[in-house]
Tab-separated table of C-alpha atoms in Angstrom:
chain	number	residue	atom	x	y	z
A	1	UNK	CA	93.034	99.523	-143.476
A	2	UNK	CA	90.819	101.652	-141.220
A	3	UNK	CA	87.984	101.362	-143.738
A	4	UNK	CA	87.744	97.632	-142.882
A	5	UNK	CA	86.871	98.511	-139.285
A	6	UNK	CA	83.807	96.689	-137.895
A	7	UNK	CA	82.348	99.977	-136.671
A	8	UNK	CA	82.454	101.468	-140.164
A	9	UNK	CA	81.356	98.310	-141.965
A	10	UNK	CA	78.149	98.346	-139.936
A	11	UNK	CA	77.184	101.759	-141.340
A	12	UNK	CA	77.119	100.349	-144.873
A	13	UNK	CA	74.016	98.269	-144.127
A	14	UNK	CA	70.595	99.571	-145.196
A	15	UNK	CA	69.825	102.714	-147.171
A	16	UNK	CA	72.646	104.705	-145.597
A	17	UNK	CA	72.730	108.344	-144.552
A	18	UNK	CA	72.239	111.190	-146.993
A	19	UNK	CA	74.313	114.353	-146.866
A	20	UNK	CA	71.114	116.228	-145.959
A	21	UNK	CA	70.440	113.997	-142.951
A	22	UNK	CA	74.066	114.323	-141.819
A	23	UNK	CA	73.906	118.128	-141.922
A	24	UNK	CA	70.443	118.386	-140.347
A	25	UNK	CA	70.905	115.820	-137.582
A	26	UNK	CA	72.652	118.205	-135.084
A	27	UNK	CA	69.783	120.694	-135.510
A	28	UNK	CA	67.166	117.964	-135.054
A	29	UNK	CA	69.046	116.736	-131.995
A	30	UNK	CA	68.995	120.257	-130.500
A	31	UNK	CA	65.258	120.646	-131.177
A	32	UNK	CA	64.548	117.281	-129.530
A	33	UNK	CA	66.602	118.396	-126.515
A	34	UNK	CA	64.325	121.423	-126.140
A	35	UNK	CA	61.258	119.214	-126.410
A	36	UNK	CA	62.729	116.913	-123.779
A	37	UNK	CA	63.363	119.796	-121.381
A	38	UNK	CA	59.715	120.797	-121.772
A	39	UNK	CA	58.550	117.245	-121.090
A	40	UNK	CA	60.843	117.033	-118.045
A	41	UNK	CA	59.472	120.324	-116.711
A	42	UNK	CA	55.902	119.025	-116.970
A	43	UNK	CA	56.891	115.817	-115.179
A	44	UNK	CA	58.715	117.856	-112.542
A	45	UNK	CA	55.651	120.008	-111.856
A	46	UNK	CA	53.535	116.857	-111.623
A	47	UNK	CA	55.904	115.307	-109.078
A	48	UNK	CA	57.011	118.314	-107.048
A	49	UNK	CA	54.258	120.846	-107.697
A	50	UNK	CA	55.393	124.302	-106.601
A	51	UNK	CA	57.608	122.849	-103.862
A	52	UNK	CA	60.833	124.518	-105.059
A	53	UNK	CA	63.169	123.308	-102.335
A	54	UNK	CA	66.889	123.046	-103.049
A	55	UNK	CA	66.660	119.253	-103.247
A	56	UNK	CA	63.660	119.247	-105.591
A	57	UNK	CA	65.432	121.684	-107.946
A	58	UNK	CA	68.477	119.364	-108.013
A	59	UNK	CA	66.243	116.401	-108.821
A	60	UNK	CA	64.632	118.435	-111.604
A	61	UNK	CA	68.013	119.418	-113.071
A	62	UNK	CA	69.097	115.797	-113.527
A	63	UNK	CA	65.648	114.680	-114.632
A	64	UNK	CA	65.933	117.261	-117.401
A	65	UNK	CA	69.341	115.886	-118.414
A	66	UNK	CA	68.066	112.309	-118.445
A	67	UNK	CA	64.747	112.908	-120.204
A	68	UNK	CA	65.911	115.492	-122.764
A	69	UNK	CA	68.935	113.476	-123.879
A	70	UNK	CA	66.915	110.247	-123.885
A	71	UNK	CA	64.447	111.863	-126.292
A	72	UNK	CA	67.218	113.377	-128.465
A	73	UNK	CA	69.252	110.158	-128.633
A	74	UNK	CA	66.116	108.068	-129.060
A	75	UNK	CA	65.079	110.221	-132.006
A	76	UNK	CA	68.289	109.312	-133.857
A	77	UNK	CA	67.814	105.627	-133.046
A	78	UNK	CA	64.282	105.737	-134.469
A	79	UNK	CA	65.531	107.512	-137.597
A	80	UNK	CA	68.237	104.909	-138.160
A	81	UNK	CA	65.778	102.060	-137.581
A	82	UNK	CA	62.819	103.238	-139.632
A	83	UNK	CA	64.267	105.580	-142.262
A	84	UNK	CA	67.724	104.144	-142.941
A	85	UNK	CA	66.448	100.589	-142.340
A	86	UNK	CA	69.342	99.364	-140.211
A	87	UNK	CA	69.699	97.914	-136.746
A	88	UNK	CA	70.520	100.142	-133.781
A	89	UNK	CA	73.634	98.056	-133.112
A	90	UNK	CA	75.025	99.299	-136.442
A	91	UNK	CA	75.798	102.599	-134.691
A	92	UNK	CA	78.398	100.702	-132.698
A	93	UNK	CA	76.323	99.108	-129.948
A	94	UNK	CA	77.586	95.606	-130.591
A	95	UNK	CA	76.979	92.862	-128.019
A	96	UNK	CA	80.653	91.973	-127.683
A	97	UNK	CA	83.094	93.725	-125.299
A	98	UNK	CA	80.392	95.949	-123.802
A	99	UNK	CA	81.737	96.033	-120.245
A	100	UNK	CA	85.448	95.968	-121.105
A	101	UNK	CA	85.184	98.786	-123.665
A	102	UNK	CA	82.935	100.891	-121.423
A	103	UNK	CA	85.319	100.522	-118.487
A	104	UNK	CA	88.327	101.389	-120.680
A	105	UNK	CA	86.633	104.609	-121.710
A	106	UNK	CA	85.737	105.422	-118.115
A	107	UNK	CA	89.295	104.706	-116.955
A	108	UNK	CA	90.785	107.105	-119.518
A	109	UNK	CA	88.402	109.841	-118.358
A	110	UNK	CA	89.045	109.296	-114.648
A	111	UNK	CA	92.830	109.292	-115.148
A	112	UNK	CA	92.568	112.515	-117.170
A	113	UNK	CA	90.449	114.342	-114.598
A	114	UNK	CA	92.636	113.205	-111.688
A	115	UNK	CA	95.843	114.211	-113.499
A	116	UNK	CA	94.613	117.685	-114.402
A	117	UNK	CA	93.118	118.294	-110.944
A	118	UNK	CA	96.319	117.123	-109.229
A	119	UNK	CA	98.548	119.407	-111.308
A	120	UNK	CA	96.221	122.381	-110.847
A	121	UNK	CA	96.185	121.867	-107.086
A	122	UNK	CA	99.972	121.483	-106.984
A	123	UNK	CA	100.326	124.768	-108.914
A	124	UNK	CA	97.945	126.525	-106.540
A	125	UNK	CA	95.438	127.245	-109.310
A	126	UNK	CA	92.593	125.595	-107.372
A	127	UNK	CA	91.659	124.590	-103.821
A	128	UNK	CA	89.417	121.672	-102.866
A	129	UNK	CA	86.963	121.559	-99.969
A	130	UNK	CA	84.606	118.780	-98.920
A	131	UNK	CA	80.980	119.461	-99.777
A	132	UNK	CA	77.831	118.625	-97.820
A	133	UNK	CA	75.891	115.962	-99.715
A	134	UNK	CA	72.375	114.661	-99.002
A	135	UNK	CA	72.529	111.491	-96.904
A	136	UNK	CA	70.187	108.548	-96.370
A	137	UNK	CA	67.562	107.566	-98.921
A	138	UNK	CA	67.703	110.986	-100.606
A	139	UNK	CA	71.439	110.548	-101.175
A	140	UNK	CA	70.981	107.080	-102.679
A	141	UNK	CA	68.176	108.203	-104.991
A	142	UNK	CA	70.076	111.312	-106.031
A	143	UNK	CA	73.256	109.353	-106.816
A	144	UNK	CA	71.242	106.901	-108.924
A	145	UNK	CA	69.564	109.751	-110.805
A	146	UNK	CA	72.866	111.576	-111.404
A	147	UNK	CA	74.595	108.441	-112.704
A	148	UNK	CA	71.628	107.589	-114.916
A	149	UNK	CA	71.519	111.123	-116.305
A	150	UNK	CA	75.214	111.111	-117.267
A	151	UNK	CA	74.976	107.616	-118.781
A	152	UNK	CA	72.081	108.761	-120.969
A	153	UNK	CA	73.659	112.136	-121.799
A	154	UNK	CA	76.994	110.574	-122.737
A	155	UNK	CA	75.360	107.898	-124.876
A	156	UNK	CA	73.066	110.390	-126.649
A	157	UNK	CA	75.901	112.719	-127.685
A	158	UNK	CA	77.987	109.744	-128.806
A	159	UNK	CA	75.072	108.412	-130.855
A	160	UNK	CA	74.885	111.770	-132.626
A	161	UNK	CA	78.560	112.566	-133.160
A	162	UNK	CA	80.574	109.339	-133.244
A	163	UNK	CA	77.759	106.877	-133.889
A	164	UNK	CA	75.948	108.715	-136.671
A	165	UNK	CA	77.948	111.630	-138.056
A	166	UNK	CA	81.449	110.145	-137.929
A	167	UNK	CA	80.298	106.822	-139.324
A	168	UNK	CA	78.244	108.367	-142.110
A	169	UNK	CA	80.938	110.771	-143.299
A	170	UNK	CA	83.672	108.133	-142.982
A	171	UNK	CA	81.735	105.660	-145.143
A	172	UNK	CA	80.896	108.242	-147.815
A	173	UNK	CA	84.051	110.361	-147.921
A	174	UNK	CA	86.771	108.570	-145.948
A	175	UNK	CA	87.831	108.047	-142.344
A	176	UNK	CA	89.968	111.186	-141.974
A	177	UNK	CA	87.215	113.470	-143.268
A	178	UNK	CA	84.803	111.736	-140.890
A	179	UNK	CA	87.103	112.406	-137.939
A	180	UNK	CA	87.620	116.068	-138.847
A	181	UNK	CA	83.977	116.826	-139.696
A	182	UNK	CA	82.463	115.153	-136.611
A	183	UNK	CA	85.072	116.683	-134.291
A	184	UNK	CA	84.451	120.190	-135.641
A	185	UNK	CA	80.687	119.738	-135.215
A	186	UNK	CA	81.231	118.423	-131.668
A	187	UNK	CA	83.222	121.566	-130.840
A	188	UNK	CA	80.686	123.912	-132.438
A	189	UNK	CA	77.860	122.345	-130.413
A	190	UNK	CA	79.533	123.897	-127.336
A	191	UNK	CA	79.976	127.333	-128.910
A	192	UNK	CA	77.137	128.925	-126.948
A	193	UNK	CA	78.181	127.566	-123.553
A	194	UNK	CA	79.010	129.947	-120.725
A	195	UNK	CA	82.673	130.952	-120.412
A	196	UNK	CA	83.710	129.457	-123.751
A	197	UNK	CA	87.220	130.316	-124.975
A	198	UNK	CA	89.406	129.472	-127.944
A	199	UNK	CA	91.296	126.903	-125.850
A	200	UNK	CA	88.073	125.246	-124.696
A	201	UNK	CA	86.832	124.894	-128.288
A	202	UNK	CA	90.207	123.436	-129.314
A	203	UNK	CA	90.054	121.011	-126.389
A	204	UNK	CA	86.569	119.833	-127.298
A	205	UNK	CA	87.681	119.385	-130.894
A	206	UNK	CA	90.681	117.399	-129.628
A	207	UNK	CA	88.363	115.347	-127.434
A	208	UNK	CA	86.230	114.610	-130.490
A	209	UNK	CA	89.292	113.487	-132.415
A	210	UNK	CA	90.427	111.303	-129.504
A	211	UNK	CA	87.004	109.679	-129.172
A	212	UNK	CA	86.909	108.917	-132.911
A	213	UNK	CA	90.255	107.152	-132.490
A	214	UNK	CA	88.916	105.277	-129.466
A	215	UNK	CA	85.872	104.183	-131.470
A	216	UNK	CA	88.137	102.916	-134.259
A	217	UNK	CA	90.427	101.150	-131.821
A	218	UNK	CA	87.628	99.452	-129.848
A	219	UNK	CA	85.479	98.977	-132.982
A	220	UNK	CA	82.377	99.937	-131.027
A	221	UNK	CA	80.709	102.958	-129.405
A	222	UNK	CA	80.813	101.651	-125.832
A	223	UNK	CA	84.255	103.041	-124.957
A	224	UNK	CA	83.341	106.552	-126.107
A	225	UNK	CA	80.098	106.394	-124.101
A	226	UNK	CA	82.034	105.307	-121.008
A	227	UNK	CA	84.525	108.146	-121.403
A	228	UNK	CA	81.782	110.732	-121.860
A	229	UNK	CA	79.874	109.585	-118.776
A	230	UNK	CA	82.882	109.412	-116.443
A	231	UNK	CA	84.408	112.668	-117.743
A	232	UNK	CA	81.279	114.665	-116.905
A	233	UNK	CA	80.505	112.781	-113.677
A	234	UNK	CA	83.979	113.224	-112.183
A	235	UNK	CA	84.322	116.845	-113.229
A	236	UNK	CA	80.882	117.932	-112.110
A	237	UNK	CA	79.731	115.657	-109.299
A	238	UNK	CA	82.982	114.469	-107.775
A	239	UNK	CA	85.085	117.662	-107.946
A	240	UNK	CA	82.392	120.298	-108.433
A	241	UNK	CA	83.990	121.770	-111.564
A	242	UNK	CA	81.890	123.447	-114.245
A	243	UNK	CA	81.215	120.953	-117.038
A	244	UNK	CA	81.663	122.763	-120.357
A	245	UNK	CA	80.706	125.977	-118.578
A	246	UNK	CA	77.671	124.446	-116.820
A	247	UNK	CA	77.634	124.702	-113.022
A	248	UNK	CA	76.193	121.754	-111.075
A	249	UNK	CA	74.611	122.001	-107.639
A	250	UNK	CA	75.734	118.758	-106.013
A	251	UNK	CA	79.240	117.292	-105.732
A	252	UNK	CA	81.536	115.406	-103.362
A	253	UNK	CA	84.076	118.260	-103.381
A	254	UNK	CA	83.892	121.933	-104.252
A	255	UNK	CA	86.711	123.242	-106.429
A	256	UNK	CA	87.489	126.907	-105.918
A	257	UNK	CA	89.249	128.429	-108.918
A	258	UNK	CA	91.415	131.506	-108.503
A	259	UNK	CA	91.829	134.109	-111.207
A	260	UNK	CA	90.908	132.645	-114.604
A	261	UNK	CA	93.942	131.475	-116.566
A	262	UNK	CA	94.923	129.172	-119.406
A	263	UNK	CA	95.849	126.649	-116.690
A	264	UNK	CA	92.566	126.397	-114.794
A	265	UNK	CA	90.158	127.131	-117.657
A	266	UNK	CA	88.229	129.799	-115.773
A	267	UNK	CA	84.416	129.533	-115.671
A	268	UNK	CA	84.367	126.970	-118.490
A	269	UNK	CA	86.112	124.480	-116.206
A	270	UNK	CA	89.084	122.213	-116.808
A	271	UNK	CA	87.997	121.705	-120.419
A	272	UNK	CA	89.395	125.200	-120.960
A	273	UNK	CA	92.822	124.281	-119.552
A	274	UNK	CA	95.958	123.709	-121.617
A	275	UNK	CA	96.638	120.764	-119.305
A	276	UNK	CA	93.568	119.127	-120.808
A	277	UNK	CA	94.971	119.918	-124.268
A	278	UNK	CA	98.138	118.051	-123.369
A	279	UNK	CA	96.201	115.081	-122.005
A	280	UNK	CA	94.075	114.791	-125.163
A	281	UNK	CA	97.188	114.950	-127.360
A	282	UNK	CA	98.953	112.224	-125.362
A	283	UNK	CA	95.949	109.872	-125.379
A	284	UNK	CA	95.365	110.509	-129.099
A	285	UNK	CA	99.012	109.711	-129.779
A	286	UNK	CA	98.744	106.422	-127.881
A	287	UNK	CA	95.576	105.484	-129.775
A	288	UNK	CA	97.186	106.329	-133.134
A	289	UNK	CA	100.152	104.108	-132.203
A	290	UNK	CA	97.806	101.275	-131.210
A	291	UNK	CA	95.816	101.631	-134.432
A	292	UNK	CA	98.988	101.643	-136.531
A	293	UNK	CA	100.004	98.340	-134.954
A	294	UNK	CA	96.511	96.947	-135.477
A	295	UNK	CA	96.368	97.838	-139.178
A	296	UNK	CA	100.011	97.062	-140.020
């Protein structure tokens, strides 16, 4: 049975989550993000002063990602540790299969991005050009900062949605309600993003469902974190595509999108494409098949 899953069993330790904490946690997470952006801005001013060069603004953008999401994710970890009286690893950060699960998640994301990009280019929906990236020590530092930022951002959102909300609802009300509730919340968190469409919200909901299945299959949170990091990194900083409607300033390629359509996703990026819908459905189907074999 899915309820016997190691990931879900871990959430039963300690005081457990209340329905109030489950409902309020996305709002607390958002507030902590705002606090983190403020902290990052202060640090940025301290480091760069008023030197608003293009490179310094790029550094500041990824510093804000890293610091704000570190504070937001860290806030949940502190709550779990000191209020619910359970270990951080109970959110799914087990010591076993860290690298293998993380790489599996990354591989799924990379395959998905490459497939969608390839089909879009074949259809003539997009064109790719090589971008000019910073070289030398600035390039190395910037790459390290970008990777760090996406690792932290991916982990923080997974801590909130799959680590805390999905687990808590699944333990209290059942696995299927946990999947549906956390996936809907994950989609609604993107409601205010630039260029959002009905298809993009459906895709993010589908992504949430798929990641819940991945968490259940791997029995840890590492795979979902790996997917989240690689998905954003390859969209934004490899192909220069808007990530959930957010434009990024530095990428290996620049993707030029023609007239907005259900194929290319328009200004929201490939997360607004029906090709992404198809990919999420296929991966979810494979994970359901694997879980059915595992629990048979």
